[in-house]
Amino acid sequence: EVQLVESGGGLVQPGGSLRLSCAASGFTFSSYSMNWVRQAPGKGLEWVSYISSSSSTIYYADSVKGRFTISRDNAKNSLYLQMNSLRDEDTAVYYCARGFFATVFDYWGQGTLVTVSS
Amino acid sequence: EIVLTQSPATLSLSPGERATLSCRASQSVSSYLAWYQQKPGQAPRLLIYDASNRATGIPARFSGSGSGTDFTLTISSLEPEDFAVYYCQQRSNWPPTFGPGTKVDIK
């Protein structure tokens, strides 16, 4: 059974940093691209970042480019999102999602809430 | 960036009725369109990919159609568990984008 479990969310002040993790199991992690998708409270879905299976290709949404860094450790079956210079508008539930055909999100974690507030 | 619009914003139906949801793209996305279902407090679930392909484990009452700029998700006969928000998403161009969603609620 495919499982994705996010962690690392919490309350952080504007300008602060946070590192999210996503632990994967139930599939060959190193064979799949991965993504982060977020959802602000009461709002729709927004794709945040993509990383290919070998980390050779990485993309970011314009809204986070230069502030967020996606990475993965295939030996640990883990995906990460380093978030710096956080803003109020980054407040959201952050989901990790497996990429089928890169950006068909076929499996999702349960999400982790990031709240940016003073 | 490709903008997706969904209509209607809310669809009020009774169990057993047919639901027809629309998604329109600001430019052609070929057949690279997916549909997701999201229930309150839960992560989205992939229903349909590449316009008409059902994802693993998705019941046959869910079907997708369309190409280019106009797409439809049809639920042939609503079950109680189908009342949720539905999002379309394109993967034709970077960045992948989502529509604003259609809420299917109980009439």
PDB file of C-alpha atoms in Angstrom:
ATOM      1  CA  GLU A   1       0.000   0.000   0.000  1.00  0.00           C
ATOM      2  CA  VAL A   2       1.343   3.395  -1.008  1.00  0.00           C
ATOM      3  CA  GLN A   3       1.767   5.703   1.981  1.00  0.00           C
ATOM      4  CA  LEU A   4       3.005   9.274   2.165  1.00  0.00           C
ATOM      5  CA  VAL A   5       3.354  10.867   5.590  1.00  0.00           C
ATOM      6  CA  GLU A   6       4.228  14.551   5.943  1.00  0.00           C
ATOM      7  CA  SER A   7       5.714  16.145   9.023  1.00  0.00           C
ATOM      8  CA  GLY A   8       7.385  19.348  10.096  1.00  0.00           C
ATOM      9  CA  GLY A   9       4.525  21.817   9.930  1.00  0.00           C
ATOM     10  CA  GLY A  10       3.770  24.313  12.657  1.00  0.00           C
ATOM     11  CA  LEU A  11       3.532  27.958  13.630  1.00  0.00           C
ATOM     12  CA  VAL A  12       6.323  30.235  12.420  1.00  0.00           C
ATOM     13  CA  GLN A  13       6.751  34.001  12.359  1.00  0.00           C
ATOM     14  CA  PRO A  14       6.933  35.941   9.093  1.00  0.00           C
ATOM     15  CA  GLY A  15      10.477  35.800   7.752  1.00  0.00           C
ATOM     16  CA  GLY A  16      11.121  32.497   9.499  1.00  0.00           C
ATOM     17  CA  SER A  17      12.023  29.073   8.159  1.00  0.00           C
ATOM     18  CA  LEU A  18      10.588  25.583   8.306  1.00  0.00           C
ATOM     19  CA  ARG A  19      11.555  22.228   6.815  1.00  0.00           C
ATOM     20  CA  LEU A  20       8.855  19.800   5.783  1.00  0.00           C
ATOM     21  CA  SER A  21       9.469  16.102   5.328  1.00  0.00           C
ATOM     22  CA  CYS A  22       7.505  13.391   3.559  1.00  0.00           C
ATOM     23  CA  ALA A  23       8.190   9.738   4.324  1.00  0.00           C
ATOM     24  CA  ALA A  24       7.231   7.365   1.519  1.00  0.00           C
ATOM     25  CA  SER A  25       6.521   3.647   1.674  1.00  0.00           C
ATOM     26  CA  GLY A  26       4.782   0.935  -0.302  1.00  0.00           C
ATOM     27  CA  PHE A  27       6.409   1.717  -3.648  1.00  0.00           C
ATOM     28  CA  THR A  28       9.843   2.125  -5.214  1.00  0.00           C
ATOM     29  CA  PHE A  29      10.407   5.748  -4.222  1.00  0.00           C
ATOM     30  CA  SER A  30      13.485   6.187  -6.413  1.00  0.00           C
ATOM     31  CA  SER A  31      11.426   5.460  -9.542  1.00  0.00           C
ATOM     32  CA  TYR A  32       8.928   8.277  -9.150  1.00  0.00           C
ATOM     33  CA  SER A  33       8.946  12.023  -9.369  1.00  0.00           C
ATOM     34  CA  MET A  34       7.451  13.862  -6.409  1.00  0.00           C
ATOM     35  CA  ASN A  35       5.639  17.126  -5.826  1.00  0.00           C
ATOM     36  CA  TRP A  36       4.498  19.494  -3.109  1.00  0.00           C
ATOM     37  CA  VAL A  37       0.998  20.947  -3.417  1.00  0.00           C
ATOM     38  CA  ARG A  38      -0.539  23.368  -0.924  1.00  0.00           C
ATOM     39  CA  GLN A  39      -4.000  24.519   0.056  1.00  0.00           C
ATOM     40  CA  ALA A  40      -4.643  27.720   1.958  1.00  0.00           C
ATOM     41  CA  PRO A  41      -7.462  27.531   4.509  1.00  0.00           C
ATOM     42  CA  GLY A  42     -10.804  27.378   2.708  1.00  0.00           C
ATOM     43  CA  LYS A  43      -9.145  27.788  -0.689  1.00  0.00           C
ATOM     44  CA  GLY A  44      -8.220  25.676  -3.696  1.00  0.00           C
ATOM     45  CA  LEU A  45      -5.130  23.687  -4.594  1.00  0.00           C
ATOM     46  CA  GLU A  46      -1.825  25.231  -5.681  1.00  0.00           C
ATOM     47  CA  TRP A  47       1.126  23.284  -7.024  1.00  0.00           C
ATOM     48  CA  VAL A  48       4.363  24.359  -5.292  1.00  0.00           C
ATOM     49  CA  SER A  49       7.307  22.306  -6.522  1.00  0.00           C
ATOM     50  CA  TYR A  50       8.406  19.254  -8.523  1.00  0.00           C
ATOM     51  CA  ILE A  51      11.472  17.032  -8.345  1.00  0.00           C
ATOM     52  CA  SER A  52      12.316  14.233 -10.757  1.00  0.00           C
ATOM     53  CA  SER A  53      13.192  10.745  -9.573  1.00  0.00           C
ATOM     54  CA  SER A  54      16.949  11.392  -9.736  1.00  0.00           C
ATOM     55  CA  SER A  55      16.733  15.043  -8.599  1.00  0.00           C
ATOM     56  CA  SER A  56      18.063  16.124 -11.981  1.00  0.00           C
ATOM     57  CA  THR A  57      15.019  18.283 -12.769  1.00  0.00           C
ATOM     58  CA  ILE A  58      13.402  20.685 -10.333  1.00  0.00           C
ATOM     59  CA  TYR A  59      10.653  23.254 -10.827  1.00  0.00           C
ATOM     60  CA  TYR A  60       9.025  25.806  -8.558  1.00  0.00           C
ATOM     61  CA  ALA A  61       5.928  27.931  -8.662  1.00  0.00           C
ATOM     62  CA  ASP A  62       6.762  31.599  -9.155  1.00  0.00           C
ATOM     63  CA  SER A  63       5.191  32.349  -5.767  1.00  0.00           C
ATOM     64  CA  VAL A  64       7.913  30.379  -3.941  1.00  0.00           C
ATOM     65  CA  LYS A  65      10.886  30.568  -6.305  1.00  0.00           C
ATOM     66  CA  GLY A  66      14.027  31.732  -4.507  1.00  0.00           C
ATOM     67  CA  ARG A  67      12.536  31.025  -1.069  1.00  0.00           C
ATOM     68  CA  PHE A  68      11.712  27.288  -1.110  1.00  0.00           C
ATOM     69  CA  THR A  69      14.005  24.372  -1.932  1.00  0.00           C
ATOM     70  CA  ILE A  70      12.813  20.879  -2.757  1.00  0.00           C
ATOM     71  CA  SER A  71      15.070  17.876  -2.282  1.00  0.00           C
ATOM     72  CA  ARG A  72      14.887  14.128  -1.815  1.00  0.00           C
ATOM     73  CA  ASP A  73      16.925  11.285  -0.345  1.00  0.00           C
ATOM     74  CA  ASN A  74      16.172   8.098  -2.239  1.00  0.00           C
ATOM     75  CA  ALA A  75      18.153   6.000   0.257  1.00  0.00           C
ATOM     76  CA  LYS A  76      15.806   7.200   2.993  1.00  0.00           C
ATOM     77  CA  ASN A  77      12.614   7.216   0.855  1.00  0.00           C
ATOM     78  CA  SER A  78      12.095  10.815   1.856  1.00  0.00           C
ATOM     79  CA  LEU A  79      11.091  14.097   0.243  1.00  0.00           C
ATOM     80  CA  TYR A  80      11.791  17.512   1.738  1.00  0.00           C
ATOM     81  CA  LEU A  81      10.760  21.125   1.366  1.00  0.00           C
ATOM     82  CA  GLN A  82      12.961  23.780   2.926  1.00  0.00           C
ATOM     83  CA  MET A  83      10.918  26.960   3.294  1.00  0.00           C
ATOM     84  CA  ASN A  84      12.703  30.234   4.020  1.00  0.00           C
ATOM     85  CA  SER A  85      11.552  33.861   4.220  1.00  0.00           C
ATOM     86  CA  LEU A  86       8.047  32.694   4.989  1.00  0.00           C
ATOM     87  CA  ARG A  87       5.134  35.065   4.396  1.00  0.00           C
ATOM     88  CA  ASP A  88       1.578  35.222   5.694  1.00  0.00           C
ATOM     89  CA  GLU A  89       0.363  33.985   2.305  1.00  0.00           C
ATOM     90  CA  ASP A  90       2.369  30.764   2.687  1.00  0.00           C
ATOM     91  CA  THR A  91      -0.084  29.645   5.380  1.00  0.00           C
ATOM     92  CA  ALA A  92      -1.572  26.405   4.069  1.00  0.00           C
ATOM     93  CA  VAL A  93      -1.795  22.677   4.379  1.00  0.00           C
ATOM     94  CA  TYR A  94       1.162  21.255   2.469  1.00  0.00           C
ATOM     95  CA  TYR A  95       0.711  17.912   0.748  1.00  0.00           C
ATOM     96  CA  CYS A  96       3.363  15.722  -0.784  1.00  0.00           C
ATOM     97  CA  ALA A  97       2.063  13.942  -3.855  1.00  0.00           C
ATOM     98  CA  ARG A  98       3.547  11.241  -6.029  1.00  0.00           C
ATOM     99  CA  GLY A  99       3.974  12.180  -9.652  1.00  0.00           C
ATOM    100  CA  PHE A 100       2.560   9.841 -12.259  1.00  0.00           C
ATOM    101  CA  PHE A 101       3.557  11.217 -15.664  1.00  0.00           C
ATOM    102  CA  ALA A 102       5.382  13.840 -13.544  1.00  0.00           C
ATOM    103  CA  THR A 103       2.371  15.939 -12.591  1.00  0.00           C
ATOM    104  CA  VAL A 104      -0.579  13.614 -12.349  1.00  0.00           C
ATOM    105  CA  PHE A 105      -0.835  13.423  -8.581  1.00  0.00           C
ATOM    106  CA  ASP A 106      -1.871   9.828  -8.021  1.00  0.00           C
ATOM    107  CA  TYR A 107      -1.158   9.471  -4.309  1.00  0.00           C
ATOM    108  CA  TRP A 108      -1.251  12.163  -1.623  1.00  0.00           C
ATOM    109  CA  GLY A 109      -0.194  12.391   1.979  1.00  0.00           C
ATOM    110  CA  GLN A 110      -2.567  13.584   4.685  1.00  0.00           C
ATOM    111  CA  GLY A 111      -0.939  17.023   4.710  1.00  0.00           C
ATOM    112  CA  THR A 112       0.856  19.131   7.291  1.00  0.00           C
ATOM    113  CA  LEU A 113      -0.337  22.595   8.338  1.00  0.00           C
ATOM    114  CA  VAL A 114       2.031  25.531   8.120  1.00  0.00           C
ATOM    115  CA  THR A 115       0.850  28.720   9.810  1.00  0.00           C
ATOM    116  CA  VAL A 116       2.822  31.912   9.277  1.00  0.00           C
ATOM    117  CA  SER A 117       1.780  34.513  11.791  1.00  0.00           C
ATOM    118  CA  SER A 118       3.236  36.920  14.304  1.00  0.00           C
TER     119      SER A 118
ATOM    120  CA  GLU B   1       0.170  30.073 -17.134  1.00  0.00           C
ATOM    121  CA  ILE B   2      -2.914  28.152 -18.197  1.00  0.00           C
ATOM    122  CA  VAL B   3      -6.037  29.202 -16.312  1.00  0.00           C
ATOM    123  CA  LEU B   4      -8.750  26.649 -15.667  1.00  0.00           C
ATOM    124  CA  THR B   5     -12.330  27.676 -14.943  1.00  0.00           C
ATOM    125  CA  GLN B   6     -14.918  25.305 -13.529  1.00  0.00           C
ATOM    126  CA  SER B   7     -18.682  25.497 -13.671  1.00  0.00           C
ATOM    127  CA  PRO B   8     -20.923  25.555 -11.882  1.00  0.00           C
ATOM    128  CA  ALA B   9     -19.328  26.652  -8.630  1.00  0.00           C
ATOM    129  CA  THR B  10     -21.911  24.634  -6.722  1.00  0.00           C
ATOM    130  CA  LEU B  11     -24.122  21.804  -7.919  1.00  0.00           C
ATOM    131  CA  SER B  12     -27.025  20.787  -5.700  1.00  0.00           C
ATOM    132  CA  LEU B  13     -28.314  17.308  -6.493  1.00  0.00           C
ATOM    133  CA  SER B  14     -29.960  14.330  -4.859  1.00  0.00           C
ATOM    134  CA  PRO B  15     -28.492  10.825  -4.503  1.00  0.00           C
ATOM    135  CA  GLY B  16     -29.143   8.833  -7.653  1.00  0.00           C
ATOM    136  CA  GLU B  17     -29.065  11.874  -9.921  1.00  0.00           C
ATOM    137  CA  ARG B  18     -26.518  12.447 -12.676  1.00  0.00           C
ATOM    138  CA  ALA B  19     -23.835  15.094 -12.112  1.00  0.00           C
ATOM    139  CA  THR B  20     -22.152  16.929 -14.970  1.00  0.00           C
ATOM    140  CA  LEU B  21     -19.166  19.134 -14.094  1.00  0.00           C
ATOM    141  CA  SER B  22     -17.366  21.353 -16.577  1.00  0.00           C
ATOM    142  CA  CYS B  23     -13.756  22.526 -16.827  1.00  0.00           C
ATOM    143  CA  ARG B  24     -12.524  25.004 -19.432  1.00  0.00           C
ATOM    144  CA  ALA B  25      -8.892  25.869 -20.164  1.00  0.00           C
ATOM    145  CA  SER B  26      -7.603  29.264 -21.303  1.00  0.00           C
ATOM    146  CA  GLN B  27      -5.677  27.492 -24.075  1.00  0.00           C
ATOM    147  CA  SER B  28      -5.505  23.967 -25.397  1.00  0.00           C
ATOM    148  CA  VAL B  29      -4.202  21.355 -22.965  1.00  0.00           C
ATOM    149  CA  SER B  30      -4.696  18.513 -25.471  1.00  0.00           C
ATOM    150  CA  SER B  31      -5.928  15.602 -23.320  1.00  0.00           C
ATOM    151  CA  TYR B  32      -3.655  16.375 -20.355  1.00  0.00           C
ATOM    152  CA  LEU B  33      -6.393  17.023 -17.856  1.00  0.00           C
ATOM    153  CA  ALA B  34      -7.081  15.286 -14.554  1.00  0.00           C
ATOM    154  CA  TRP B  35      -9.932  15.355 -12.064  1.00  0.00           C
ATOM    155  CA  TYR B  36      -9.655  15.060  -8.272  1.00  0.00           C
ATOM    156  CA  GLN B  37     -12.197  14.644  -5.502  1.00  0.00           C
ATOM    157  CA  GLN B  38     -11.696  16.202  -2.089  1.00  0.00           C
ATOM    158  CA  LYS B  39     -13.804  15.670   0.997  1.00  0.00           C
ATOM    159  CA  PRO B  40     -13.604  17.934   4.074  1.00  0.00           C
ATOM    160  CA  GLY B  41     -10.466  17.324   6.110  1.00  0.00           C
ATOM    161  CA  GLN B  42      -9.067  14.877   3.580  1.00  0.00           C
ATOM    162  CA  ALA B  43      -6.412  14.976   0.894  1.00  0.00           C
ATOM    163  CA  PRO B  44      -7.525  15.080  -2.729  1.00  0.00           C
ATOM    164  CA  ARG B  45      -7.982  11.775  -4.540  1.00  0.00           C
ATOM    165  CA  LEU B  46      -7.198  11.241  -8.203  1.00  0.00           C
ATOM    166  CA  LEU B  47     -10.273  10.176 -10.168  1.00  0.00           C
ATOM    167  CA  ILE B  48      -9.463  10.670 -13.855  1.00  0.00           C
ATOM    168  CA  TYR B  49      -6.225  11.396 -15.720  1.00  0.00           C
ATOM    169  CA  ASP B  50      -5.552  12.357 -19.314  1.00  0.00           C
ATOM    170  CA  ALA B  51      -9.189  13.380 -19.749  1.00  0.00           C
ATOM    171  CA  SER B  52     -10.823   9.958 -19.726  1.00  0.00           C
ATOM    172  CA  ASN B  53      -8.703   7.375 -17.897  1.00  0.00           C
ATOM    173  CA  ARG B  54     -10.027   6.246 -14.550  1.00  0.00           C
ATOM    174  CA  ALA B  55      -7.427   5.960 -11.822  1.00  0.00           C
ATOM    175  CA  THR B  56      -6.904   2.736  -9.917  1.00  0.00           C
ATOM    176  CA  GLY B  57      -9.916   1.744  -7.845  1.00  0.00           C
ATOM    177  CA  ILE B  58     -12.230   4.472  -9.123  1.00  0.00           C
ATOM    178  CA  PRO B  59     -15.807   3.270  -9.702  1.00  0.00           C
ATOM    179  CA  ALA B  60     -17.193   3.132 -13.223  1.00  0.00           C
ATOM    180  CA  ARG B  61     -19.859   5.731 -12.395  1.00  0.00           C
ATOM    181  CA  PHE B  62     -17.109   8.345 -12.779  1.00  0.00           C
ATOM    182  CA  SER B  63     -16.220   9.199 -16.369  1.00  0.00           C
ATOM    183  CA  GLY B  64     -14.331  11.985 -18.081  1.00  0.00           C
ATOM    184  CA  SER B  65     -14.442  13.376 -21.579  1.00  0.00           C
ATOM    185  CA  GLY B  66     -13.167  16.231 -23.685  1.00  0.00           C
ATOM    186  CA  SER B  67     -10.031  17.526 -25.325  1.00  0.00           C
ATOM    187  CA  GLY B  68      -8.467  20.839 -26.199  1.00  0.00           C
ATOM    188  CA  THR B  69     -10.128  23.421 -23.962  1.00  0.00           C
ATOM    189  CA  ASP B  70     -13.416  21.844 -22.850  1.00  0.00           C
ATOM    190  CA  PHE B  71     -13.743  18.914 -20.470  1.00  0.00           C
ATOM    191  CA  THR B  72     -16.502  17.194 -18.535  1.00  0.00           C
ATOM    192  CA  LEU B  73     -16.591  14.972 -15.480  1.00  0.00           C
ATOM    193  CA  THR B  74     -19.772  12.910 -15.244  1.00  0.00           C
ATOM    194  CA  ILE B  75     -20.989  10.988 -12.235  1.00  0.00           C
ATOM    195  CA  SER B  76     -23.711   8.764 -13.638  1.00  0.00           C
ATOM    196  CA  SER B  77     -25.642   8.195 -10.410  1.00  0.00           C
ATOM    197  CA  LEU B  78     -24.600  10.015  -7.248  1.00  0.00           C
ATOM    198  CA  GLU B  79     -23.822   7.920  -4.202  1.00  0.00           C
ATOM    199  CA  PRO B  80     -23.876   9.514  -0.712  1.00  0.00           C
ATOM    200  CA  GLU B  81     -20.062   9.407  -0.598  1.00  0.00           C
ATOM    201  CA  ASP B  82     -19.764  11.431  -3.829  1.00  0.00           C
ATOM    202  CA  PHE B  83     -20.795  14.731  -2.248  1.00  0.00           C
ATOM    203  CA  ALA B  84     -17.494  16.610  -2.232  1.00  0.00           C
ATOM    204  CA  VAL B  85     -15.456  19.244  -4.059  1.00  0.00           C
ATOM    205  CA  TYR B  86     -14.058  18.356  -7.478  1.00  0.00           C
ATOM    206  CA  TYR B  87     -10.997  19.975  -9.021  1.00  0.00           C
ATOM    207  CA  CYS B  88      -9.652  19.780 -12.556  1.00  0.00           C
ATOM    208  CA  GLN B  89      -5.908  20.117 -13.206  1.00  0.00           C
ATOM    209  CA  GLN B  90      -3.817  20.444 -16.364  1.00  0.00           C
ATOM    210  CA  ARG B  91      -0.338  19.049 -16.962  1.00  0.00           C
ATOM    211  CA  SER B  92       0.095  20.274 -20.522  1.00  0.00           C
ATOM    212  CA  ASN B  93       2.270  23.269 -19.615  1.00  0.00           C
ATOM    213  CA  TRP B  94       4.414  24.262 -16.666  1.00  0.00           C
ATOM    214  CA  PRO B  95       3.306  25.156 -14.100  1.00  0.00           C
ATOM    215  CA  PRO B  96       0.586  22.573 -13.559  1.00  0.00           C
ATOM    216  CA  THR B  97      -2.547  24.440 -12.544  1.00  0.00           C
ATOM    217  CA  PHE B  98      -5.831  23.615 -10.863  1.00  0.00           C
ATOM    218  CA  GLY B  99      -9.312  24.937 -11.382  1.00  0.00           C
ATOM    219  CA  PRO B 100     -11.136  26.626  -8.481  1.00  0.00           C
ATOM    220  CA  GLY B 101     -13.340  23.617  -7.854  1.00  0.00           C
ATOM    221  CA  THR B 102     -16.992  22.607  -8.072  1.00  0.00           C
ATOM    222  CA  LYS B 103     -18.797  21.691  -4.875  1.00  0.00           C
ATOM    223  CA  VAL B 104     -21.388  18.951  -5.266  1.00  0.00           C
ATOM    224  CA  ASP B 105     -23.758  19.142  -2.337  1.00  0.00           C
ATOM    225  CA  ILE B 106     -26.943  17.441  -1.296  1.00  0.00           C
ATOM    226  CA  LYS B 107     -30.157  19.056  -2.462  1.00  0.00           C
TER     227      LYS B 107
END
